[in-house]
PDB file of C-alpha atoms in Angstrom:
ATOM      1  CA  UNK G 128      -8.312   5.278 -41.479  1.00  0.00           C
ATOM      2  CA  UNK G 129     -11.281   5.760 -39.020  1.00  0.00           C
ATOM      3  CA  UNK G 130     -10.882   8.837 -36.435  1.00  0.00           C
ATOM      4  CA  UNK G 131     -13.165   7.899 -32.924  1.00  0.00           C
ATOM      5  CA  UNK G 132     -13.616  10.305 -30.384  1.00  0.00           C
ATOM      6  CA  UNK G 133     -14.004   8.905 -26.959  1.00  0.00           C
ATOM      7  CA  UNK G 134     -15.305  11.432 -24.684  1.00  0.00           C
ATOM      8  CA  UNK G 135     -14.920  11.191 -20.945  1.00  0.00           C
ATOM      9  CA  UNK G 136     -17.474  13.257 -19.081  1.00  0.00           C
ATOM     10  CA  UNK G 137     -16.150  14.436 -15.478  1.00  0.00           C
ATOM     11  CA  UNK G 138     -17.999  15.516 -12.963  1.00  0.00           C
ATOM     12  CA  UNK G 139     -16.754  17.755 -10.349  1.00  0.00           C
ATOM     13  CA  UNK G 140     -16.494  15.112  -8.138  1.00  0.00           C
ATOM     14  CA  UNK G 141     -14.063  13.613 -10.473  1.00  0.00           C
ATOM     15  CA  UNK G 142     -11.761  16.784 -10.432  1.00  0.00           C
ATOM     16  CA  UNK G 143     -12.202  17.210  -6.530  1.00  0.00           C
ATOM     17  CA  UNK G 144     -10.906  13.766  -6.097  1.00  0.00           C
ATOM     18  CA  UNK G 145      -8.543  13.860  -8.885  1.00  0.00           C
ATOM     19  CA  UNK G 146      -7.134  17.183  -6.900  1.00  0.00           C
ATOM     20  CA  UNK G 147      -7.025  15.774  -3.656  1.00  0.00           C
ATOM     21  CA  UNK G 148      -5.283  12.647  -4.530  1.00  0.00           C
ATOM     22  CA  UNK G 149      -2.249  14.729  -6.387  1.00  0.00           C
ATOM     23  CA  UNK G 150      -1.871  16.264  -3.369  1.00  0.00           C
ATOM     24  CA  UNK G 151      -1.513  13.151  -1.745  1.00  0.00           C
ATOM     25  CA  UNK G 152       0.487  11.952  -4.321  1.00  0.00           C
ATOM     26  CA  UNK G 153       2.671  14.689  -3.939  1.00  0.00           C
ATOM     27  CA  UNK G 154       3.176  14.200  -0.027  1.00  0.00           C
ATOM     28  CA  UNK G 155       4.145  10.682  -0.315  1.00  0.00           C
ATOM     29  CA  UNK G 156       7.221  11.861  -2.707  1.00  0.00           C
ATOM     30  CA  UNK G 157       8.069  13.853  -0.252  1.00  0.00           C
ATOM     31  CA  UNK G 158       7.468  10.767   2.373  1.00  0.00           C
ATOM     32  CA  UNK G 159       9.527   8.587   0.275  1.00  0.00           C
ATOM     33  CA  UNK G 160      12.907  11.420   0.205  1.00  0.00           C
ATOM     34  CA  UNK G 161      12.906  11.616   4.064  1.00  0.00           C
ATOM     35  CA  UNK G 162      15.342   9.255   5.130  1.00  0.00           C
ATOM     36  CA  UNK G 163      14.231   7.130   8.166  1.00  0.00           C
ATOM     37  CA  UNK G 164      16.706   5.271  10.452  1.00  0.00           C
ATOM     38  CA  UNK G 165      14.586   1.701   9.911  1.00  0.00           C
ATOM     39  CA  UNK G 166      13.360   0.309   6.674  1.00  0.00           C
ATOM     40  CA  UNK G 167       9.567   0.258   6.532  1.00  0.00           C
ATOM     41  CA  UNK G 168       8.887   3.112   8.792  1.00  0.00           C
ATOM     42  CA  UNK G 169       7.677   6.247   7.290  1.00  0.00           C
ATOM     43  CA  UNK G 170       6.158   9.554   8.680  1.00  0.00           C
ATOM     44  CA  UNK G 171       3.198   8.735   6.031  1.00  0.00           C
ATOM     45  CA  UNK G 172       2.317  12.425   5.343  1.00  0.00           C
ATOM     46  CA  UNK G 173       0.025  11.469   2.564  1.00  0.00           C
ATOM     47  CA  UNK G 174      -2.432  10.347   5.024  1.00  0.00           C
ATOM     48  CA  UNK G 175      -2.757  13.376   6.482  1.00  0.00           C
ATOM     49  CA  UNK G 176      -5.085  14.245   3.229  1.00  0.00           C
ATOM     50  CA  UNK G 177      -6.568  10.861   3.829  1.00  0.00           C
ATOM     51  CA  UNK G 178      -8.101  12.318   6.969  1.00  0.00           C
ATOM     52  CA  UNK G 179      -8.978  15.489   5.606  1.00  0.00           C
ATOM     53  CA  UNK G 180     -10.971  14.156   2.731  1.00  0.00           C
ATOM     54  CA  UNK G 181     -13.051  11.825   5.489  1.00  0.00           C
ATOM     55  CA  UNK G 182     -13.672  14.869   7.485  1.00  0.00           C
ATOM     56  CA  UNK G 183     -14.866  16.719   4.551  1.00  0.00           C
ATOM     57  CA  UNK G 184     -16.404  14.454   1.468  1.00  0.00           C
ATOM     58  CA  UNK G 185     -16.778  11.124   3.506  1.00  0.00           C
ATOM     59  CA  UNK G 186     -14.844   7.730   3.661  1.00  0.00           C
ATOM     60  CA  UNK G 187     -16.053   6.692   0.017  1.00  0.00           C
ATOM     61  CA  UNK G 188     -14.121   9.558  -1.397  1.00  0.00           C
ATOM     62  CA  UNK G 189     -10.840   8.987   1.238  1.00  0.00           C
ATOM     63  CA  UNK G 190     -10.999   5.320  -0.617  1.00  0.00           C
ATOM     64  CA  UNK G 191     -10.784   6.914  -3.983  1.00  0.00           C
ATOM     65  CA  UNK G 192      -8.293   9.305  -3.038  1.00  0.00           C
ATOM     66  CA  UNK G 193      -5.881   6.666  -0.915  1.00  0.00           C
ATOM     67  CA  UNK G 194      -6.384   4.126  -3.073  1.00  0.00           C
ATOM     68  CA  UNK G 195      -5.400   6.423  -6.273  1.00  0.00           C
ATOM     69  CA  UNK G 196      -2.336   7.973  -4.524  1.00  0.00           C
ATOM     70  CA  UNK G 197      -1.127   4.245  -3.581  1.00  0.00           C
ATOM     71  CA  UNK G 198      -1.473   3.618  -7.693  1.00  0.00           C
ATOM     72  CA  UNK G 199       0.205   6.646  -8.999  1.00  0.00           C
ATOM     73  CA  UNK G 200       3.005   7.154  -6.011  1.00  0.00           C
ATOM     74  CA  UNK G 201       3.951   3.403  -6.630  1.00  0.00           C
ATOM     75  CA  UNK G 202       3.969   4.415 -10.581  1.00  0.00           C
ATOM     76  CA  UNK G 203       6.254   7.757 -10.061  1.00  0.00           C
ATOM     77  CA  UNK G 204       8.342   6.273  -7.308  1.00  0.00           C
ATOM     78  CA  UNK G 205       9.266   3.246 -10.131  1.00  0.00           C
ATOM     79  CA  UNK G 206       7.923   0.503  -7.113  1.00  0.00           C
ATOM     80  CA  UNK G 207       4.519  -0.183  -9.089  1.00  0.00           C
ATOM     81  CA  UNK G 208       3.752  -3.968  -8.677  1.00  0.00           C
ATOM     82  CA  UNK G 209       7.157  -4.448  -6.839  1.00  0.00           C
ATOM     83  CA  UNK G 210       7.197  -5.862  -3.018  1.00  0.00           C
ATOM     84  CA  UNK G 211       6.688  -2.278  -1.733  1.00  0.00           C
ATOM     85  CA  UNK G 212       3.967  -1.651  -3.900  1.00  0.00           C
ATOM     86  CA  UNK G 213       2.149  -4.375  -2.647  1.00  0.00           C
ATOM     87  CA  UNK G 214       3.510  -3.205   1.670  1.00  0.00           C
ATOM     88  CA  UNK G 215       1.706  -0.137   0.840  1.00  0.00           C
ATOM     89  CA  UNK G 216      -1.370  -1.091  -0.904  1.00  0.00           C
ATOM     90  CA  UNK G 217      -2.015  -3.331   2.210  1.00  0.00           C
ATOM     91  CA  UNK G 218      -1.556  -0.855   4.371  1.00  0.00           C
ATOM     92  CA  UNK G 219      -3.482   1.496   2.913  1.00  0.00           C
ATOM     93  CA  UNK G 220      -6.339  -0.895   2.913  1.00  0.00           C
ATOM     94  CA  UNK G 221      -6.326  -2.338   6.165  1.00  0.00           C
ATOM     95  CA  UNK G 222      -6.109   1.361   7.330  1.00  0.00           C
ATOM     96  CA  UNK G 223      -9.511   2.276   5.173  1.00  0.00           C
ATOM     97  CA  UNK G 224     -11.001  -0.284   6.475  1.00  0.00           C
ATOM     98  CA  UNK G 225     -10.354   0.857   9.867  1.00  0.00           C
ATOM     99  CA  UNK G 226     -11.527   4.268   9.476  1.00  0.00           C
ATOM    100  CA  UNK G 227     -14.349   2.980   7.721  1.00  0.00           C
ATOM    101  CA  UNK G 228     -15.422   2.495  11.149  1.00  0.00           C
ATOM    102  CA  UNK G 229     -13.324   5.011  13.376  1.00  0.00           C
ATOM    103  CA  UNK G 230     -14.964   8.019  11.058  1.00  0.00           C
ATOM    104  CA  UNK G 231     -18.397   6.562  12.304  1.00  0.00           C
ATOM    105  CA  UNK G 232     -17.847   7.222  16.000  1.00  0.00           C
ATOM    106  CA  UNK G 233     -19.356   9.778  17.524  1.00  0.00           C
ATOM    107  CA  UNK G 234     -17.310  13.194  16.318  1.00  0.00           C
ATOM    108  CA  UNK G 235     -17.921  15.072  19.893  1.00  0.00           C
ATOM    109  CA  UNK G 236     -15.734  12.210  21.281  1.00  0.00           C
ATOM    110  CA  UNK G 237     -13.253  11.155  18.072  1.00  0.00           C
ATOM    111  CA  UNK G 238     -11.450  13.345  16.116  1.00  0.00           C
ATOM    112  CA  UNK G 239      -8.900  12.926  13.329  1.00  0.00           C
ATOM    113  CA  UNK G 240      -6.286  12.137  15.750  1.00  0.00           C
ATOM    114  CA  UNK G 241      -8.381   9.254  16.822  1.00  0.00           C
ATOM    115  CA  UNK G 242      -8.659   8.271  12.800  1.00  0.00           C
ATOM    116  CA  UNK G 243      -4.783   8.520  12.515  1.00  0.00           C
ATOM    117  CA  UNK G 244      -3.849   6.751  15.258  1.00  0.00           C
ATOM    118  CA  UNK G 245      -6.148   3.712  14.148  1.00  0.00           C
ATOM    119  CA  UNK G 246      -5.510   3.902  10.929  1.00  0.00           C
ATOM    120  CA  UNK G 247      -1.438   3.791  11.486  1.00  0.00           C
ATOM    121  CA  UNK G 248      -1.730   1.184  13.526  1.00  0.00           C
ATOM    122  CA  UNK G 249      -3.853  -1.094  10.894  1.00  0.00           C
ATOM    123  CA  UNK G 250      -1.392   0.215   8.538  1.00  0.00           C
ATOM    124  CA  UNK G 251       1.484  -1.174  10.331  1.00  0.00           C
ATOM    125  CA  UNK G 252      -0.346  -4.660  11.074  1.00  0.00           C
ATOM    126  CA  UNK G 253      -1.509  -5.179   7.843  1.00  0.00           C
ATOM    127  CA  UNK G 254       1.980  -4.527   6.493  1.00  0.00           C
ATOM    128  CA  UNK G 255       3.482  -6.587   9.608  1.00  0.00           C
ATOM    129  CA  UNK G 256       1.643  -9.478   8.687  1.00  0.00           C
ATOM    130  CA  UNK G 257       2.223  -9.501   5.021  1.00  0.00           C
ATOM    131  CA  UNK G 258       5.778  -9.107   5.366  1.00  0.00           C
ATOM    132  CA  UNK G 259       5.500 -11.698   7.663  1.00  0.00           C
ATOM    133  CA  UNK G 260       3.692 -14.273   5.425  1.00  0.00           C
ATOM    134  CA  UNK G 261       5.507 -12.916   2.107  1.00  0.00           C
ATOM    135  CA  UNK G 262       8.374 -10.997   2.247  1.00  0.00           C
ATOM    136  CA  UNK G 263      10.122 -12.286   5.151  1.00  0.00           C
ATOM    137  CA  UNK G 264       8.872 -15.580   6.370  1.00  0.00           C
ATOM    138  CA  UNK G 265      11.133 -15.386   9.925  1.00  0.00           C
ATOM    139  CA  UNK G 266      10.408 -14.619  13.465  1.00  0.00           C
ATOM    140  CA  UNK G 267      12.896 -12.583  13.552  1.00  0.00           C
ATOM    141  CA  UNK G 268      10.889  -9.349  11.917  1.00  0.00           C
ATOM    142  CA  UNK G 269       8.862  -9.141  15.124  1.00  0.00           C
ATOM    143  CA  UNK G 270      12.158  -7.948  16.473  1.00  0.00           C
ATOM    144  CA  UNK G 271      10.996  -4.959  14.819  1.00  0.00           C
ATOM    145  CA  UNK G 272       7.146  -4.766  16.380  1.00  0.00           C
ATOM    146  CA  UNK G 273       8.476  -2.480  19.508  1.00  0.00           C
ATOM    147  CA  UNK G 274      10.152   0.422  16.933  1.00  0.00           C
ATOM    148  CA  UNK G 275       6.658   0.173  14.577  1.00  0.00           C
ATOM    149  CA  UNK G 276       4.309   0.585  17.197  1.00  0.00           C
ATOM    150  CA  UNK G 277       6.371   3.387  18.569  1.00  0.00           C
ATOM    151  CA  UNK G 278       6.281   4.613  14.871  1.00  0.00           C
ATOM    152  CA  UNK G 279       2.446   4.318  14.467  1.00  0.00           C
ATOM    153  CA  UNK G 280       1.868   6.093  17.482  1.00  0.00           C
ATOM    154  CA  UNK G 281       4.356   9.013  17.343  1.00  0.00           C
ATOM    155  CA  UNK G 282       3.385   9.470  13.348  1.00  0.00           C
ATOM    156  CA  UNK G 283      -0.282   8.911  13.517  1.00  0.00           C
ATOM    157  CA  UNK G 284      -0.352  11.927  16.268  1.00  0.00           C
ATOM    158  CA  UNK G 285       1.520  13.925  14.498  1.00  0.00           C
ATOM    159  CA  UNK G 286      -0.353  13.514  11.320  1.00  0.00           C
ATOM    160  CA  UNK G 287      -3.783  13.384  13.096  1.00  0.00           C
ATOM    161  CA  UNK G 288      -2.313  16.983  14.562  1.00  0.00           C
ATOM    162  CA  UNK G 289      -1.906  18.344  11.597  1.00  0.00           C
ATOM    163  CA  UNK G 290      -5.179  16.960   9.831  1.00  0.00           C
ATOM    164  CA  UNK G 291      -6.802  18.153  12.759  1.00  0.00           C
ATOM    165  CA  UNK G 292      -5.386  22.141  12.486  1.00  0.00           C
ATOM    166  CA  UNK G 293      -5.997  22.171   9.024  1.00  0.00           C
ATOM    167  CA  UNK G 294      -9.488  20.929   9.128  1.00  0.00           C
ATOM    168  CA  UNK G 295      -9.817  23.839  11.802  1.00  0.00           C
ATOM    169  CA  UNK G 296      -8.729  26.148  10.169  1.00  0.00           C
ATOM    170  CA  UNK G 297      -9.947  25.788   6.939  1.00  0.00           C
ATOM    171  CA  UNK G 298     -13.348  25.042   7.793  1.00  0.00           C
ATOM    172  CA  UNK G 299     -14.469  25.582   4.100  1.00  0.00           C
ATOM    173  CA  UNK G 300     -11.737  24.605   2.006  1.00  0.00           C
ATOM    174  CA  UNK G 301     -13.456  22.421  -0.499  1.00  0.00           C
ATOM    175  CA  UNK G 302     -15.993  25.330  -1.211  1.00  0.00           C
ATOM    176  CA  UNK G 303     -13.524  27.471  -1.891  1.00  0.00           C
ATOM    177  CA  UNK G 304     -12.537  24.983  -4.668  1.00  0.00           C
ATOM    178  CA  UNK G 305     -13.273  26.881  -8.055  1.00  0.00           C
ATOM    179  CA  UNK G 306     -14.118  23.574  -9.895  1.00  0.00           C
ATOM    180  CA  UNK G 307     -16.376  22.440  -7.395  1.00  0.00           C
TER     181      UNK G 307
ATOM    182  CA  UNK W  48      -2.931  28.339  17.763  1.00  0.00           C
ATOM    183  CA  UNK W  49      -3.102  25.726  20.823  1.00  0.00           C
ATOM    184  CA  UNK W  50      -2.626  22.171  19.614  1.00  0.00           C
ATOM    185  CA  UNK W  51      -3.992  20.576  22.724  1.00  0.00           C
ATOM    186  CA  UNK W  52      -7.205  22.051  22.280  1.00  0.00           C
ATOM    187  CA  UNK W  53      -7.248  19.434  19.058  1.00  0.00           C
ATOM    188  CA  UNK W  54      -7.509  16.789  21.260  1.00  0.00           C
ATOM    189  CA  UNK W  55     -11.018  15.640  21.491  1.00  0.00           C
ATOM    190  CA  UNK W  56     -11.703  13.041  24.845  1.00  0.00           C
ATOM    191  CA  UNK W  57     -11.563  10.148  22.982  1.00  0.00           C
ATOM    192  CA  UNK W  58      -8.200  10.908  21.161  1.00  0.00           C
ATOM    193  CA  UNK W  59      -6.526  11.377  24.669  1.00  0.00           C
ATOM    194  CA  UNK W  60      -7.982   7.910  25.246  1.00  0.00           C
ATOM    195  CA  UNK W  61      -6.705   6.353  22.035  1.00  0.00           C
ATOM    196  CA  UNK W  62      -3.372   8.138  22.513  1.00  0.00           C
ATOM    197  CA  UNK W  63      -2.890   6.702  25.661  1.00  0.00           C
ATOM    198  CA  UNK W  64      -3.822   3.340  24.375  1.00  0.00           C
ATOM    199  CA  UNK W  65      -1.061   3.072  21.348  1.00  0.00           C
ATOM    200  CA  UNK W  66       1.402   4.585  24.252  1.00  0.00           C
ATOM    201  CA  UNK W  67       0.204   1.139  26.390  1.00  0.00           C
ATOM    202  CA  UNK W  68       0.608  -1.057  23.279  1.00  0.00           C
ATOM    203  CA  UNK W  69       3.965   0.128  22.671  1.00  0.00           C
ATOM    204  CA  UNK W  70       5.267  -0.482  25.995  1.00  0.00           C
ATOM    205  CA  UNK W  71       3.480  -3.985  25.854  1.00  0.00           C
ATOM    206  CA  UNK W  72       5.167  -4.756  22.819  1.00  0.00           C
ATOM    207  CA  UNK W  73       8.807  -3.459  24.146  1.00  0.00           C
ATOM    208  CA  UNK W  74       9.484  -7.047  25.516  1.00  0.00           C
ATOM    209  CA  UNK W  75       9.635  -8.188  21.605  1.00  0.00           C
ATOM    210  CA  UNK W  76      13.033  -6.307  20.774  1.00  0.00           C
ATOM    211  CA  UNK W  77      14.376  -8.397  23.707  1.00  0.00           C
ATOM    212  CA  UNK W  78      13.408 -11.964  22.286  1.00  0.00           C
ATOM    213  CA  UNK W  79      16.779 -13.527  20.782  1.00  0.00           C
ATOM    214  CA  UNK W  80      16.200 -12.146  17.184  1.00  0.00           C
ATOM    215  CA  UNK W  81      15.316 -15.232  15.482  1.00  0.00           C
ATOM    216  CA  UNK W  82      15.725 -17.687  18.540  1.00  0.00           C
ATOM    217  CA  UNK W  83      18.476 -19.311  17.363  1.00  0.00           C
ATOM    218  CA  UNK W  84      22.046 -19.756  19.870  1.00  0.00           C
ATOM    219  CA  UNK W  85      25.035 -21.981  19.644  1.00  0.00           C
ATOM    220  CA  UNK W  86      25.761 -23.623  22.942  1.00  0.00           C
ATOM    221  CA  UNK W  87      29.401 -24.242  23.354  1.00  0.00           C
ATOM    222  CA  UNK W  88      30.546 -27.241  25.972  1.00  0.00           C
ATOM    223  CA  UNK W  89      33.951 -28.149  27.337  1.00  0.00           C
ATOM    224  CA  UNK W  90      33.587 -31.536  28.961  1.00  0.00           C
ATOM    225  CA  UNK W  91      29.832 -31.541  29.249  1.00  0.00           C
ATOM    226  CA  UNK W  92      29.640 -28.177  31.024  1.00  0.00           C
ATOM    227  CA  UNK W  93      28.474 -25.135  29.268  1.00  0.00           C
ATOM    228  CA  UNK W  94      30.967 -22.346  28.473  1.00  0.00           C
ATOM    229  CA  UNK W  95      29.135 -20.011  26.544  1.00  0.00           C
ATOM    230  CA  UNK W  96      26.052 -19.607  24.712  1.00  0.00           C
ATOM    231  CA  UNK W  97      26.515 -17.581  21.665  1.00  0.00           C
ATOM    232  CA  UNK W  98      23.699 -15.653  19.904  1.00  0.00           C
ATOM    233  CA  UNK W  99      23.892 -16.505  16.485  1.00  0.00           C
ATOM    234  CA  UNK W 100      22.813 -13.074  15.343  1.00  0.00           C
ATOM    235  CA  UNK W 101      26.351 -11.211  16.666  1.00  0.00           C
ATOM    236  CA  UNK W 102      29.284 -12.429  14.678  1.00  0.00           C
ATOM    237  CA  UNK W 103      31.903 -13.434  16.997  1.00  0.00           C
ATOM    238  CA  UNK W 104      35.078 -16.055  17.968  1.00  0.00           C
ATOM    239  CA  UNK W 105      35.615 -17.505  20.811  1.00  0.00           C
ATOM    240  CA  UNK W 106      38.448 -19.653  22.245  1.00  0.00           C
ATOM    241  CA  UNK W 107      37.791 -22.890  24.102  1.00  0.00           C
ATOM    242  CA  UNK W 108      40.805 -24.145  25.774  1.00  0.00           C
ATOM    243  CA  UNK W 109      40.328 -28.074  26.287  1.00  0.00           C
ATOM    244  CA  UNK W 110      42.877 -30.397  27.465  1.00  0.00           C
ATOM    245  CA  UNK W 111      44.677 -30.982  24.351  1.00  0.00           C
ATOM    246  CA  UNK W 112      45.133 -27.494  23.233  1.00  0.00           C
ATOM    247  CA  UNK W 113      42.857 -24.710  22.221  1.00  0.00           C
ATOM    248  CA  UNK W 114      39.347 -25.190  19.898  1.00  0.00           C
ATOM    249  CA  UNK W 115      38.055 -21.812  18.047  1.00  0.00           C
ATOM    250  CA  UNK W 116      34.689 -21.178  17.630  1.00  0.00           C
ATOM    251  CA  UNK W 117      33.314 -18.748  15.337  1.00  0.00           C
ATOM    252  CA  UNK W 118      29.868 -17.185  14.361  1.00  0.00           C
ATOM    253  CA  UNK W 119      28.865 -15.517  11.336  1.00  0.00           C
ATOM    254  CA  UNK W 120      25.812 -14.575   9.672  1.00  0.00           C
ATOM    255  CA  UNK W 121      23.673 -16.960  11.645  1.00  0.00           C
ATOM    256  CA  UNK W 122      25.987 -19.706  11.189  1.00  0.00           C
ATOM    257  CA  UNK W 123      28.252 -21.644  13.662  1.00  0.00           C
ATOM    258  CA  UNK W 124      31.146 -23.323  13.143  1.00  0.00           C
ATOM    259  CA  UNK W 125      34.724 -24.886  14.838  1.00  0.00           C
ATOM    260  CA  UNK W 126      37.598 -22.947  13.089  1.00  0.00           C
ATOM    261  CA  UNK W 127      40.187 -24.664  14.473  1.00  0.00           C
ATOM    262  CA  UNK W 128      40.891 -27.469  17.043  1.00  0.00           C
ATOM    263  CA  UNK W 129      43.559 -29.574  18.119  1.00  0.00           C
ATOM    264  CA  UNK W 130      42.256 -32.874  17.581  1.00  0.00           C
ATOM    265  CA  UNK W 131      44.477 -35.169  15.225  1.00  0.00           C
ATOM    266  CA  UNK W 132      41.004 -36.139  13.262  1.00  0.00           C
ATOM    267  CA  UNK W 133      39.662 -32.769  12.421  1.00  0.00           C
ATOM    268  CA  UNK W 134      36.274 -33.975  12.086  1.00  0.00           C
ATOM    269  CA  UNK W 135      34.269 -31.101  13.992  1.00  0.00           C
ATOM    270  CA  UNK W 136      36.174 -28.834  11.889  1.00  0.00           C
ATOM    271  CA  UNK W 137      35.457 -30.435   8.647  1.00  0.00           C
ATOM    272  CA  UNK W 138      31.717 -30.473   9.632  1.00  0.00           C
ATOM    273  CA  UNK W 139      31.653 -27.177   8.320  1.00  0.00           C
ATOM    274  CA  UNK W 140      28.512 -24.074   9.188  1.00  0.00           C
ATOM    275  CA  UNK W 141      26.022 -25.315  11.516  1.00  0.00           C
ATOM    276  CA  UNK W 142      22.833 -23.500  11.338  1.00  0.00           C
ATOM    277  CA  UNK W 143      20.043 -25.548  12.271  1.00  0.00           C
ATOM    278  CA  UNK W 144      18.813 -25.965  15.578  1.00  0.00           C
ATOM    279  CA  UNK W 145      19.874 -29.313  16.810  1.00  0.00           C
ATOM    280  CA  UNK W 146      22.810 -29.649  14.550  1.00  0.00           C
ATOM    281  CA  UNK W 147      26.364 -30.537  16.643  1.00  0.00           C
ATOM    282  CA  UNK W 148      29.726 -30.439  16.092  1.00  0.00           C
ATOM    283  CA  UNK W 149      31.532 -32.938  18.684  1.00  0.00           C
ATOM    284  CA  UNK W 150      35.457 -32.541  19.246  1.00  0.00           C
ATOM    285  CA  UNK W 151      36.131 -35.567  21.270  1.00  0.00           C
ATOM    286  CA  UNK W 152      39.582 -35.216  21.764  1.00  0.00           C
ATOM    287  CA  UNK W 153      39.396 -31.593  22.868  1.00  0.00           C
ATOM    288  CA  UNK W 154      35.919 -32.789  24.915  1.00  0.00           C
ATOM    289  CA  UNK W 155      34.544 -29.243  23.165  1.00  0.00           C
ATOM    290  CA  UNK W 156      31.172 -29.556  21.363  1.00  0.00           C
ATOM    291  CA  UNK W 157      28.861 -26.690  19.782  1.00  0.00           C
ATOM    292  CA  UNK W 158      25.305 -27.125  19.515  1.00  0.00           C
ATOM    293  CA  UNK W 159      22.610 -25.061  17.444  1.00  0.00           C
ATOM    294  CA  UNK W 160      19.271 -24.510  19.559  1.00  0.00           C
ATOM    295  CA  UNK W 161      15.935 -22.856  18.564  1.00  0.00           C
ATOM    296  CA  UNK W 162      13.460 -21.718  20.426  1.00  0.00           C
ATOM    297  CA  UNK W 163      11.554 -24.565  19.728  1.00  0.00           C
ATOM    298  CA  UNK W 164      13.629 -27.804  19.835  1.00  0.00           C
ATOM    299  CA  UNK W 165      12.568 -30.014  16.698  1.00  0.00           C
ATOM    300  CA  UNK W 166      15.537 -32.648  17.219  1.00  0.00           C
ATOM    301  CA  UNK W 167      17.771 -34.031  20.165  1.00  0.00           C
ATOM    302  CA  UNK W 168      20.585 -33.875  17.583  1.00  0.00           C
ATOM    303  CA  UNK W 169      21.244 -34.044  14.017  1.00  0.00           C
ATOM    304  CA  UNK W 170      24.585 -35.353  12.154  1.00  0.00           C
ATOM    305  CA  UNK W 171      25.709 -36.043   8.722  1.00  0.00           C
TER     306      UNK W 171
END
């Protein structure tokens, strides 16, 4: 029997992304535990991490953190490859696409709150579209649109505020990192 | 720390825009869920419009007695009718737009209507 050793070399960047993704996964578990009156409405606390990563490390790192969180979060919650997983993946991809634009807006005018609002609306928009096309192909779904937009507004502002505050209070929490 | 100071000018703009979108989407909650309802007529006059998303029963009093119309889980049927042949009762549940049950002796009819009228009427 031959033994083979595979060495994976990891960069400080990898460590940072892994740590941030772990924080996001933790928050998505908290998210899943919060009871909500309507199916499909969640605070989306894990997106606070995405916003902080954008501010600190740029959009590219945020894509990694966000997608790792969706996949690992799906595995942990037992919904990997289930409809719920595809809903969350669609929401993540749509909000990342919008964030690519939003995060390039002039920082003097648009901060994490703007990013958060743009992302939450993209999230709910993408999910609504997927649900209408695939999961619940019925116009009755549009009945819930006002509740979704209200949730996107409220949680978009709250998550944006939390992210903005964390970024303002810890201007250097990426450099405090012992690994990177 | 003052939370309001975290808002940048564009953030206010986007927050305002979001609230406007919320207000603009409110009418969605008032459209008839699946846009389907049952029209109950007696002698050709509409006596009731039943929302198929709400379970309910109504009694319609006609020339020879009482016809009971029941809505259950997006479907409607004539639950009982005084007519001798019971055609409309035996027709069972109606759910597609255009379907109609007619209780001729008691002059009562129940017709399902969707948001867009696909057929003038459907019968089997």
